[in-house]
XYZ file of C-alpha atoms in Angstrom:
370
model
C 136.733 127.400 145.505
C 133.461 127.544 145.415
C 132.824 127.799 149.281
C 129.169 129.396 148.203
C 128.107 125.735 146.414
C 129.307 123.838 149.252
C 127.589 125.682 151.768
C 124.649 125.230 149.339
C 125.596 121.721 149.431
C 126.228 121.168 153.252
C 122.623 122.983 154.032
C 120.887 120.524 151.310
C 123.000 117.830 153.187
C 121.177 118.043 156.732
C 117.116 118.363 155.876
C 114.131 121.001 155.591
C 114.159 120.097 159.253
C 117.846 120.785 160.922
C 117.384 125.541 160.457
C 121.534 125.873 161.066
C 124.683 124.232 160.984
C 127.296 125.071 163.703
C 130.678 123.498 162.148
C 133.636 123.491 164.799
C 136.079 120.682 162.990
C 138.790 123.002 161.200
C 139.329 121.541 158.422
C 135.681 121.503 157.960
C 135.856 125.188 159.104
C 138.586 125.531 155.960
C 136.621 123.591 153.578
C 133.743 125.495 153.845
C 135.211 128.936 153.793
C 138.310 128.995 153.249
C 139.241 130.386 157.136
C 142.039 128.737 158.228
C 143.436 129.985 162.048
C 143.060 127.873 164.788
C 140.517 129.160 167.132
C 136.730 128.996 164.507
C 133.098 128.277 164.741
C 131.280 128.675 161.563
C 127.143 128.667 161.482
C 125.292 127.676 158.450
C 121.629 128.852 158.136
C 119.834 128.855 154.905
C 122.060 130.840 152.484
C 123.648 133.226 155.317
C 127.339 131.940 156.261
C 128.505 133.344 160.000
C 132.817 133.142 160.849
C 133.153 133.054 164.220
C 137.070 133.491 166.048
C 139.181 136.061 167.498
C 140.913 139.797 167.600
C 144.436 137.254 167.042
C 142.899 136.686 163.763
C 140.567 139.967 162.579
C 142.648 140.819 158.754
C 143.354 137.791 157.952
C 139.956 136.536 158.856
C 139.145 139.005 156.370
C 141.168 137.875 153.459
C 140.140 134.460 154.135
C 136.723 133.942 154.791
C 135.434 135.400 151.372
C 131.515 136.147 151.015
C 131.364 135.424 154.373
C 130.464 137.578 157.229
C 133.263 137.550 160.079
C 132.167 137.899 163.167
C 135.397 139.614 165.785
C 134.379 137.896 169.353
C 135.432 138.936 172.474
C 134.578 135.624 174.472
C 135.263 131.697 172.523
C 134.018 131.506 169.379
C 131.734 128.583 170.147
C 129.711 130.339 172.571
C 129.728 133.623 169.895
C 127.959 131.314 167.692
C 125.275 130.408 169.775
C 124.451 133.458 171.266
C 124.398 134.891 167.650
C 122.301 131.535 166.768
C 119.503 131.963 169.665
C 119.451 136.114 169.003
C 118.488 134.623 165.107
C 115.379 133.211 166.585
C 116.862 129.269 165.720
C 115.959 126.139 167.316
C 117.485 123.190 165.697
C 121.119 123.633 165.427
C 122.611 120.663 163.911
C 126.828 119.179 163.696
C 128.441 116.767 163.903
C 129.334 114.655 167.291
C 132.115 112.772 165.969
C 133.890 115.204 166.035
C 132.004 117.044 169.382
C 132.955 115.343 173.142
C 129.800 115.436 175.800
C 131.727 117.664 177.949
C 132.086 121.011 175.024
C 128.443 119.449 174.727
C 127.352 120.628 177.490
C 129.083 124.137 177.054
C 127.132 124.610 173.900
C 123.949 123.811 175.871
C 125.116 126.293 179.037
C 125.809 129.528 176.594
C 121.677 129.589 176.262
C 120.297 131.856 178.208
C 118.945 131.072 181.546
C 115.116 132.215 178.975
C 115.321 129.133 177.388
C 113.543 126.153 178.164
C 114.532 123.162 179.242
C 113.265 120.826 176.171
C 113.735 123.779 174.299
C 117.678 123.455 175.433
C 118.129 119.721 175.268
C 116.103 119.899 171.605
C 118.264 123.186 170.487
C 121.592 121.080 169.127
C 120.977 118.082 167.153
C 123.561 115.097 165.730
C 123.449 115.166 161.854
C 126.688 113.441 161.100
C 130.210 114.174 159.268
C 128.517 115.709 156.927
C 130.600 118.000 155.647
C 133.870 115.269 156.290
C 131.065 112.942 153.769
C 131.117 115.994 151.259
C 134.410 116.654 151.486
C 134.806 112.717 150.624
C 134.929 113.497 146.670
C 136.835 116.113 145.788
C 136.261 119.176 143.064
C 138.498 119.712 139.794
C 140.387 122.765 142.518
C 141.146 120.156 145.206
C 142.202 117.464 143.073
C 144.535 119.747 141.169
C 145.893 121.435 145.022
C 147.044 117.389 145.241
C 148.446 116.307 142.225
C 150.859 119.134 142.848
C 151.611 117.858 146.294
C 151.801 114.601 145.483
C 155.230 115.881 142.168
C 156.505 116.437 145.152
C 156.236 113.398 146.790
C 158.072 111.904 144.298
C 159.976 114.649 143.634
C 161.842 114.450 147.049
C 161.754 110.383 146.960
C 164.224 110.501 143.394
C 166.052 113.167 145.397
C 166.345 110.308 148.296
C 167.615 107.632 145.917
C 170.643 109.297 146.382
C 170.678 110.501 149.613
C 170.526 107.207 151.662
C 173.615 105.753 152.957
C 173.973 102.559 155.327
C 175.867 104.168 158.554
C 173.960 107.363 158.227
C 170.716 107.479 161.003
C 167.704 107.598 160.122
C 166.961 110.378 161.827
C 169.888 112.087 159.073
C 167.590 110.340 156.634
C 164.222 111.896 157.653
C 165.980 115.363 158.459
C 167.107 115.760 154.932
C 163.535 114.626 153.058
C 161.388 117.412 155.139
C 164.766 119.819 154.347
C 164.242 119.274 150.944
C 160.586 119.061 151.254
C 160.345 122.738 153.396
C 162.975 123.884 150.022
C 160.985 123.096 147.076
C 157.873 124.798 148.752
C 156.426 122.840 151.077
C 153.698 124.212 154.166
C 154.283 121.273 156.093
C 155.332 117.753 155.939
C 151.667 115.499 156.074
C 152.553 113.866 159.042
C 155.531 112.510 161.293
C 157.876 111.334 159.124
C 159.135 107.302 158.550
C 161.583 106.149 158.352
C 162.528 102.601 159.553
C 165.540 99.979 158.305
C 166.970 96.696 158.761
C 164.495 95.586 160.880
C 162.696 98.537 162.518
C 161.085 97.993 159.178
C 158.814 95.720 160.274
C 157.107 98.051 162.359
C 154.320 99.680 160.289
C 154.455 102.621 162.061
C 158.772 103.736 162.731
C 158.655 106.898 163.106
C 162.170 107.360 162.251
C 164.772 107.044 165.634
C 167.981 107.627 166.051
C 168.974 103.772 164.508
C 171.190 103.913 162.511
C 170.633 102.400 158.801
C 172.125 98.951 158.338
C 174.381 98.139 155.254
C 172.107 95.704 154.502
C 168.714 95.339 155.072
C 165.624 97.127 153.585
C 164.427 101.240 154.768
C 161.353 101.802 154.782
C 160.110 105.724 153.852
C 156.702 107.541 154.307
C 155.772 110.742 153.611
C 153.929 113.235 152.661
C 153.862 116.576 151.877
C 151.359 119.842 153.005
C 150.875 122.120 149.230
C 148.738 125.014 150.022
C 146.384 122.476 153.080
C 146.148 119.433 151.040
C 148.462 116.770 151.853
C 150.061 113.792 150.519
C 151.363 110.296 151.148
C 153.588 108.217 149.706
C 156.152 104.681 150.932
C 158.547 102.744 148.969
C 161.162 100.821 150.858
C 164.292 100.373 149.530
C 166.939 97.653 149.986
C 170.516 98.420 151.307
C 172.997 95.774 149.845
C 171.874 92.296 148.759
C 168.900 90.883 149.891
C 168.515 87.665 151.667
C 167.254 84.302 150.895
C 164.633 82.223 153.169
C 166.064 81.166 156.307
C 164.481 79.258 159.342
C 160.862 80.603 158.621
C 161.666 83.724 157.431
C 160.671 83.704 153.781
C 163.353 85.718 151.322
C 163.441 89.456 151.159
C 162.991 89.802 147.758
C 160.235 87.215 147.495
C 158.139 89.056 150.252
C 158.632 92.570 148.208
C 157.655 91.058 145.190
C 154.574 89.625 146.573
C 153.702 92.940 148.347
C 154.204 95.019 145.191
C 151.510 92.192 143.199
C 148.901 93.018 145.744
C 149.921 96.430 145.844
C 149.026 96.843 142.214
C 145.995 94.533 142.152
C 144.069 96.588 144.487
C 145.468 99.826 141.708
C 144.023 97.080 139.097
C 140.814 97.011 141.339
C 139.695 101.023 142.168
C 137.334 102.187 140.268
C 133.862 103.702 140.580
C 130.928 101.724 142.057
C 133.920 99.469 143.912
C 133.410 98.864 147.459
C 135.530 99.385 149.591
C 136.790 96.412 151.117
C 136.857 94.707 147.400
C 140.274 97.132 146.787
C 141.049 96.064 150.455
C 140.015 92.261 149.029
C 141.989 92.603 145.721
C 145.457 93.100 148.281
C 144.412 91.172 150.891
C 143.715 87.712 148.628
C 147.329 88.071 146.731
C 149.186 87.897 149.712
C 146.930 85.366 151.186
C 147.316 82.955 147.395
C 151.463 83.717 149.049
C 150.367 82.783 152.849
C 151.341 85.926 153.987
C 148.129 87.563 154.083
C 149.120 87.124 158.053
C 151.624 88.957 158.553
C 149.590 91.996 157.108
C 147.811 94.134 160.097
C 146.362 96.973 158.519
C 143.835 98.234 156.200
C 145.352 98.517 152.768
C 144.222 102.178 152.552
C 141.944 105.084 153.334
C 140.970 108.945 152.237
C 143.532 112.206 151.424
C 142.980 115.456 150.893
C 142.708 117.975 154.264
C 143.073 115.631 156.933
C 145.628 112.766 155.791
C 143.131 110.650 157.268
C 140.183 111.273 155.787
C 136.862 108.850 154.427
C 136.231 106.180 152.820
C 139.020 103.501 154.482
C 139.864 100.749 152.206
C 139.855 97.295 154.132
C 137.915 94.764 155.459
C 133.975 94.638 154.968
C 133.942 97.816 154.324
C 130.987 98.119 151.896
C 131.333 101.801 151.280
C 131.194 102.725 147.376
C 133.799 104.240 146.078
C 132.675 108.077 143.392
C 135.025 108.918 141.192
C 136.903 112.722 142.808
C 138.240 110.354 146.117
C 142.117 110.270 146.375
C 142.458 107.678 148.141
C 145.579 105.303 149.217
C 146.960 101.598 148.299
C 149.640 100.925 150.932
C 149.298 96.800 151.813
C 152.542 95.792 154.181
C 154.439 92.478 155.159
C 156.123 93.161 158.094
C 157.840 89.641 160.037
C 158.759 90.603 163.176
C 162.256 90.649 164.150
C 163.004 90.554 160.992
C 161.758 93.173 157.714
C 159.090 95.183 157.034
C 157.695 96.030 153.248
C 155.188 98.509 152.690
C 153.981 100.190 149.218
C 152.092 103.112 148.941
C 150.413 104.548 146.442
C 147.900 107.660 145.829
C 145.027 106.868 143.219
C 142.675 109.537 142.827
C 139.289 107.364 141.304
C 137.762 108.394 138.004
C 135.383 106.959 135.689
C 137.615 105.133 134.001
C 138.822 103.382 137.438
C 142.144 104.465 139.426
C 144.995 106.622 138.421
C 148.385 107.130 140.628
C 149.225 110.304 141.703
C 152.425 109.189 142.338
C 154.371 107.636 139.708
C 157.512 106.582 141.454
C 159.705 104.007 140.861
C 158.309 100.925 142.961
C 160.430 98.386 141.183
C 162.977 96.692 143.799
C 165.643 99.116 143.943
C 169.357 98.201 146.047
C 171.650 100.822 146.653
């Protein structure tokens, strides 16, 4: 990872009227210097990078934050960083207000010495927005290589689960097996709480695994991801236990819905390209479901960015004007959820390339009856 290049880019993005940048969001800290501890503040001031943490991380910080000065603070890391800024005579410090509470900002101002006048105290901290988060949206070659590994591991896990799932076992048992196998294959953690939703519960978009038993006939949706070297994967597959129901009493047929969701998902994947807006990709999926009268059952956005966090920019939703760029890694995950009946979601991770979109999770999406 070229941390110095990332640091220089962040400093350039905030402009010359900002003398320093204070980073407190831990994924941003990791992105800029490699430190993975749970307590940190990073200051970028020109060519200088100073990491503040506590004594628990003395050895870890020095090992991970190579090329960055490490200060082991006897007090809160952010407070120590602000005292350093004042001592260095730096008067305008940018910060990400989307990751800073009003109370935290008050503590930051309160950490300045009494000699700092009221006007200077108010002007010391300048809102610069999610500068680092926006840089993180476009992945470099090192990041893409890691994400590929995480995505490939997810595909391996799905293939394993096809031989494990059976009617009568609990959703929790399915999630436990998936997570156990993930750890055996080298995952650091799961990207989020594993979703296993079956039967009527598959109509819950975020139906996390429960003690409910998987029915002898019906859908099973698995939405999961793994963490590899800090980077996350995210994929969803929906399979069917037994034969599908046909349309009845106003409830659409299960196979018809599955095929429509798959068509919508593949249409959105095909729409991915640099220069295309996030809203246009969303519309590619939504228009398919609208044509067959299922758009009213699609209750969430089409996708999101993935990286050091499971939800990053860009957001692929209706009317989103952000333009996709090569190097972004996004999800494409339309779904249809028929209340009290069933739901279907299909999700891939897609890398935006100069030529279009490359699917990083190529596990089969064909109709599967177990």
